[in-house]
XYZ file of C-alpha atoms in Angstrom:
330
model
C -37.640 -18.620 -19.927
C -34.364 -17.348 -20.748
C -32.103 -15.185 -18.161
C -30.990 -11.665 -20.052
C -28.599 -9.379 -19.283
C -29.166 -6.578 -21.362
C -29.164 -8.539 -24.931
C -27.061 -11.106 -23.574
C -29.063 -14.833 -23.625
C -27.789 -17.155 -20.792
C -30.386 -19.658 -21.248
C -32.794 -20.812 -18.724
C -30.554 -21.147 -15.578
C -26.910 -20.004 -15.939
C -23.979 -21.341 -14.337
C -21.238 -18.295 -13.949
C -17.702 -18.507 -12.953
C -16.875 -16.170 -10.192
C -13.944 -13.598 -10.768
C -11.380 -14.919 -8.529
C -8.001 -13.167 -8.078
C -4.644 -15.184 -9.260
C -7.576 -17.908 -10.283
C -9.767 -16.611 -13.087
C -6.995 -15.913 -15.545
C -7.799 -17.296 -19.565
C -6.111 -20.247 -19.066
C -8.261 -21.077 -16.242
C -11.215 -19.651 -17.716
C -10.626 -22.049 -21.077
C -11.100 -25.130 -19.159
C -14.084 -23.945 -17.358
C -15.512 -23.048 -20.942
C -14.808 -26.349 -22.208
C -16.751 -28.112 -19.129
C -19.826 -25.869 -19.484
C -19.460 -22.533 -17.745
C -22.187 -20.020 -19.209
C -20.823 -16.759 -18.584
C -17.478 -15.899 -17.026
C -15.695 -12.797 -15.517
C -11.941 -11.773 -15.621
C -10.000 -11.424 -12.154
C -10.914 -7.982 -10.853
C -8.890 -5.225 -11.941
C -7.956 -2.028 -10.313
C -8.898 1.048 -11.521
C -6.070 2.732 -10.433
C -3.911 0.196 -11.834
C -5.671 0.673 -15.314
C -5.348 4.659 -15.261
C -1.675 4.089 -14.494
C -1.482 1.859 -17.254
C 0.025 -0.784 -15.330
C 1.228 -4.182 -16.871
C -0.515 -6.026 -14.729
C -3.941 -4.818 -14.750
C -4.138 -4.273 -18.646
C -2.863 -7.828 -18.998
C -6.329 -8.717 -16.978
C -8.199 -7.181 -19.865
C -7.279 -9.652 -22.176
C -10.320 -11.749 -23.263
C -10.789 -13.958 -26.534
C -13.697 -14.756 -28.780
C -14.259 -18.003 -27.298
C -14.673 -16.974 -23.752
C -18.156 -14.969 -24.602
C -20.336 -14.058 -22.891
C -17.661 -12.708 -20.753
C -17.755 -9.474 -18.345
C -14.280 -7.189 -17.202
C -14.549 -7.049 -13.262
C -13.308 -3.406 -12.371
C -12.805 -2.244 -8.416
C -11.962 0.963 -6.622
C -12.511 3.420 -4.147
C -12.563 6.854 -6.364
C -15.739 7.677 -8.591
C -13.814 9.368 -11.094
C -11.346 6.886 -11.549
C -13.882 4.302 -11.678
C -15.391 6.165 -14.513
C -12.140 6.044 -16.367
C -11.514 2.702 -15.576
C -14.795 1.695 -17.302
C -14.050 3.528 -20.653
C -10.644 1.808 -20.720
C -12.456 -1.642 -20.223
C -15.154 -0.741 -22.615
C -12.239 -0.482 -25.401
C -11.564 -4.190 -24.588
C -14.611 -5.160 -25.925
C -16.081 -7.547 -23.138
C -19.770 -8.285 -23.306
C -20.285 -6.536 -19.824
C -18.598 -4.546 -17.192
C -18.964 -5.877 -13.767
C -18.423 -3.866 -10.195
C -16.731 -5.521 -7.551
C -18.486 -4.475 -3.890
C -17.910 -7.738 -2.604
C -13.745 -8.179 -2.046
C -13.630 -8.729 1.718
C -9.541 -8.736 1.674
C -8.050 -6.241 3.620
C -5.868 -4.248 0.505
C -9.136 -3.618 -0.984
C -11.484 -3.313 1.729
C -9.410 -1.508 3.895
C -8.672 0.998 0.927
C -12.416 2.106 0.231
C -12.851 -0.219 -2.242
C -14.799 -3.859 -2.752
C -17.025 -4.656 0.490
C -16.289 -1.404 2.392
C -18.471 0.317 -0.027
C -21.418 -1.627 1.683
C -20.697 1.233 4.301
C -21.460 3.767 2.084
C -24.479 3.083 0.171
C -24.929 6.953 -1.244
C -21.096 6.550 -2.553
C -22.077 3.182 -3.888
C -25.032 4.447 -5.527
C -23.381 7.294 -7.256
C -20.132 5.224 -8.313
C -22.289 2.772 -10.092
C -24.184 5.353 -11.838
C -21.099 6.959 -13.069
C -19.960 3.587 -14.459
C -23.350 2.950 -16.355
C -23.044 6.372 -17.986
C -19.533 5.878 -19.024
C -20.380 2.763 -20.949
C -22.699 1.124 -23.751
C -22.317 -2.106 -22.137
C -24.632 -3.762 -19.743
C -23.365 -3.502 -15.694
C -23.860 -5.612 -13.604
C -22.703 -5.962 -9.525
C -21.093 -8.943 -7.418
C -21.604 -7.741 -3.936
C -22.502 -9.323 -0.186
C -25.071 -9.188 2.201
C -23.842 -6.750 4.039
C -20.699 -5.279 5.956
C -21.596 -7.023 9.089
C -24.428 -8.920 10.853
C -25.846 -5.716 12.166
C -25.759 -4.087 8.927
C -27.068 -6.545 5.896
C -28.171 -3.866 3.874
C -28.147 -5.645 0.204
C -31.855 -5.526 0.190
C -31.730 -1.889 -0.105
C -28.752 -2.029 -2.263
C -30.196 -4.146 -4.833
C -33.257 -1.520 -5.264
C -30.937 1.628 -5.597
C -28.767 -0.061 -8.057
C -31.490 -1.578 -10.068
C -32.547 2.136 -10.339
C -29.487 3.575 -11.528
C -29.114 0.869 -14.238
C -27.661 -2.389 -13.396
C -28.621 -5.200 -15.558
C -28.108 -7.961 -13.060
C -26.705 -8.109 -9.524
C -24.915 -11.619 -7.937
C -25.014 -11.838 -4.275
C -22.552 -13.817 -2.141
C -24.470 -15.260 0.836
C -22.078 -14.143 3.584
C -21.100 -10.316 5.239
C -17.621 -8.886 4.953
C -16.497 -9.606 8.546
C -16.988 -13.325 7.662
C -14.685 -13.342 4.913
C -15.182 -17.155 3.418
C -15.735 -18.259 7.007
C -18.881 -20.008 8.226
C -21.770 -20.926 5.920
C -23.050 -18.977 3.462
C -27.010 -17.635 3.794
C -29.048 -17.339 0.757
C -32.242 -16.411 2.657
C -31.878 -12.723 2.132
C -31.156 -13.353 -1.582
C -34.472 -15.235 -1.624
C -36.218 -12.257 -0.195
C -34.253 -9.898 -2.817
C -35.571 -12.019 -5.640
C -39.124 -12.305 -4.289
C -39.318 -8.165 -4.179
C -41.836 -7.066 -6.672
C -39.377 -4.056 -7.558
C -36.721 -6.075 -8.428
C -37.033 -6.736 -12.239
C -33.367 -7.720 -12.909
C -31.537 -11.364 -12.840
C -30.525 -12.253 -9.281
C -27.760 -14.917 -9.143
C -26.738 -16.437 -5.778
C -22.989 -17.094 -4.984
C -21.526 -19.169 -2.048
C -20.733 -22.689 -0.976
C -22.337 -24.144 -4.148
C -20.112 -27.346 -4.571
C -22.100 -30.169 -5.961
C -24.999 -31.002 -8.375
C -27.529 -31.689 -5.276
C -26.811 -28.355 -4.020
C -26.986 -26.543 -6.947
C -30.238 -28.498 -7.728
C -32.017 -28.162 -4.115
C -30.781 -23.999 -3.727
C -32.336 -23.446 -7.232
C -35.567 -24.634 -5.983
C -35.514 -23.312 -2.414
C -33.664 -19.725 -3.060
C -35.683 -18.944 -6.298
C -32.486 -17.347 -8.158
C -31.934 -16.734 -11.936
C -28.546 -18.567 -11.900
C -25.625 -19.867 -9.380
C -22.334 -17.888 -9.281
C -19.389 -20.843 -8.929
C -16.217 -20.005 -7.413
C -13.642 -21.848 -5.610
C -15.496 -25.332 -6.463
C -14.369 -25.100 -9.588
C -10.572 -24.573 -9.126
C -8.707 -27.824 -10.263
C -12.455 -28.975 -10.794
C -13.770 -27.311 -13.554
C -16.280 -30.825 -14.484
C -18.439 -28.934 -11.563
C -20.423 -27.115 -14.301
C -21.200 -29.877 -16.645
C -22.015 -32.253 -13.581
C -24.299 -29.830 -12.410
C -25.918 -29.339 -15.865
C -26.028 -33.296 -16.217
C -27.951 -33.598 -12.846
C -30.595 -30.616 -13.934
C -31.120 -32.315 -17.256
C -31.265 -36.091 -15.862
C -31.611 -36.248 -12.198
C -28.685 -38.470 -12.280
C -25.124 -38.342 -11.472
C -22.431 -37.744 -13.855
C -19.185 -39.944 -13.633
C -16.269 -37.804 -12.181
C -13.462 -37.044 -14.300
C -11.023 -40.147 -14.801
C -7.542 -40.125 -14.049
C -6.888 -39.822 -17.845
C -9.230 -36.747 -18.229
C -7.421 -34.953 -14.868
C -4.517 -35.250 -16.770
C -5.635 -33.839 -20.150
C -7.577 -30.893 -18.697
C -4.425 -30.060 -16.345
C -2.241 -30.382 -19.541
C -4.332 -27.955 -21.307
C -4.415 -25.510 -18.626
C -0.641 -25.564 -18.235
C -0.525 -24.958 -22.209
C -2.769 -22.065 -21.933
C -0.886 -20.628 -19.325
C 2.075 -20.732 -20.969
C 0.724 -19.414 -24.128
C -0.662 -16.659 -22.344
C 2.220 -15.591 -19.761
C 5.071 -17.335 -21.415
C 7.012 -20.279 -20.373
C 8.512 -18.668 -16.704
C 5.422 -17.463 -15.528
C 3.151 -19.877 -17.349
C 4.924 -22.736 -15.442
C 5.289 -20.808 -11.949
C 1.404 -19.800 -11.609
C 0.445 -23.120 -12.607
C 1.685 -24.722 -9.363
C -1.116 -23.482 -7.478
C -3.578 -25.727 -9.200
C -2.108 -29.196 -9.425
C -2.751 -30.272 -5.873
C -6.533 -29.635 -6.821
C -6.859 -31.175 -10.001
C -5.667 -34.568 -8.510
C -7.163 -34.101 -4.938
C -8.290 -37.421 -3.577
C -5.665 -39.538 -5.162
C -3.840 -41.506 -2.737
C -0.251 -41.494 -2.024
C 0.088 -38.668 -4.354
C 2.049 -35.938 -2.349
C 5.600 -37.238 -4.385
C 4.320 -36.458 -7.424
C 2.679 -32.950 -6.452
C 6.475 -32.087 -4.951
C 7.547 -32.789 -8.273
C 5.350 -30.987 -10.200
C 5.652 -27.622 -8.078
C 9.432 -27.851 -8.334
C 10.008 -28.635 -11.920
C 10.916 -25.385 -14.395
C 10.771 -27.266 -17.653
C 7.558 -28.201 -19.586
C 9.105 -30.998 -20.998
C 9.735 -32.438 -17.482
C 6.278 -31.483 -16.309
C 4.686 -33.224 -18.928
C 6.845 -36.534 -18.462
C 5.521 -36.374 -14.986
C 1.960 -35.754 -16.148
C 2.170 -38.839 -18.414
C 3.636 -40.996 -15.314
C 0.602 -39.704 -13.206
C -1.499 -41.306 -16.094
C 0.179 -44.521 -16.320
C 0.247 -44.795 -12.359
C -3.196 -44.380 -11.441
C -5.151 -44.622 -14.393
C -7.185 -47.586 -12.534
C -7.807 -45.545 -9.166
C -11.216 -44.622 -8.713
C -11.189 -40.788 -7.257
């Protein structure tokens, strides 16, 4: 049975790339798509920023044909502004619009957006209904279990948001108060999946960082697909490794040093293409440590990579890494 969001066919068990601020930009999405991500999302975009026509928010609307299916994720605290932002985002021609009711960080949640809507379900439902009415595209939602341990209300949220027209729901297995600490709990996600009233796809998110965990949780928690976030940073191969394990029951060998250098170089080039040389090089710095994680005595190279300002110099260091570490097992 294929999983469908509206008319978007995602195959029998899709792997989704999570929308992550300052990470899920087009260059990163490119390398994840190449390695098997079935569905991806933009970084979350402020509804206020879109309405004000802020350059940073507008740039995040960039979507490319090779990324499809792709969702634009928006967040905000004002219902009318979310409606307007939906109209703006729809014009960028994504495949769907996603609403962020899960972001726990202070400057989002403490301004009445993101996860803070879990404290006001009526407003969340009204906001969602307004977004659904403002676009012809399927609308999906990403949220958490609740605000804290005493208010795990996502069961009610799932029913009510389905009733106003969302086409899929992704649930991160933590409360807002947990932030990213502790262990994700997917038991409530399974309860929602088992609810006979729920007809839309339910995706699980939180702590999936290996093929065996993905396979075990697929069976244990009965979700329709899995969204992967932090485990893909600097390791886009996670998608292909999980798919290989699903298909064969065997582990794919991890990426070689050559592959790590190749994908890192592609990511760098895409970053420069999209953002220009200066910003593209600067923003790539957060990724190097993850691409080469586990390589012994790598610090000297990492320090070079995060300090160099010319693409030719960075490529020289990557070439050096390829030659020096090509026999190292990671």
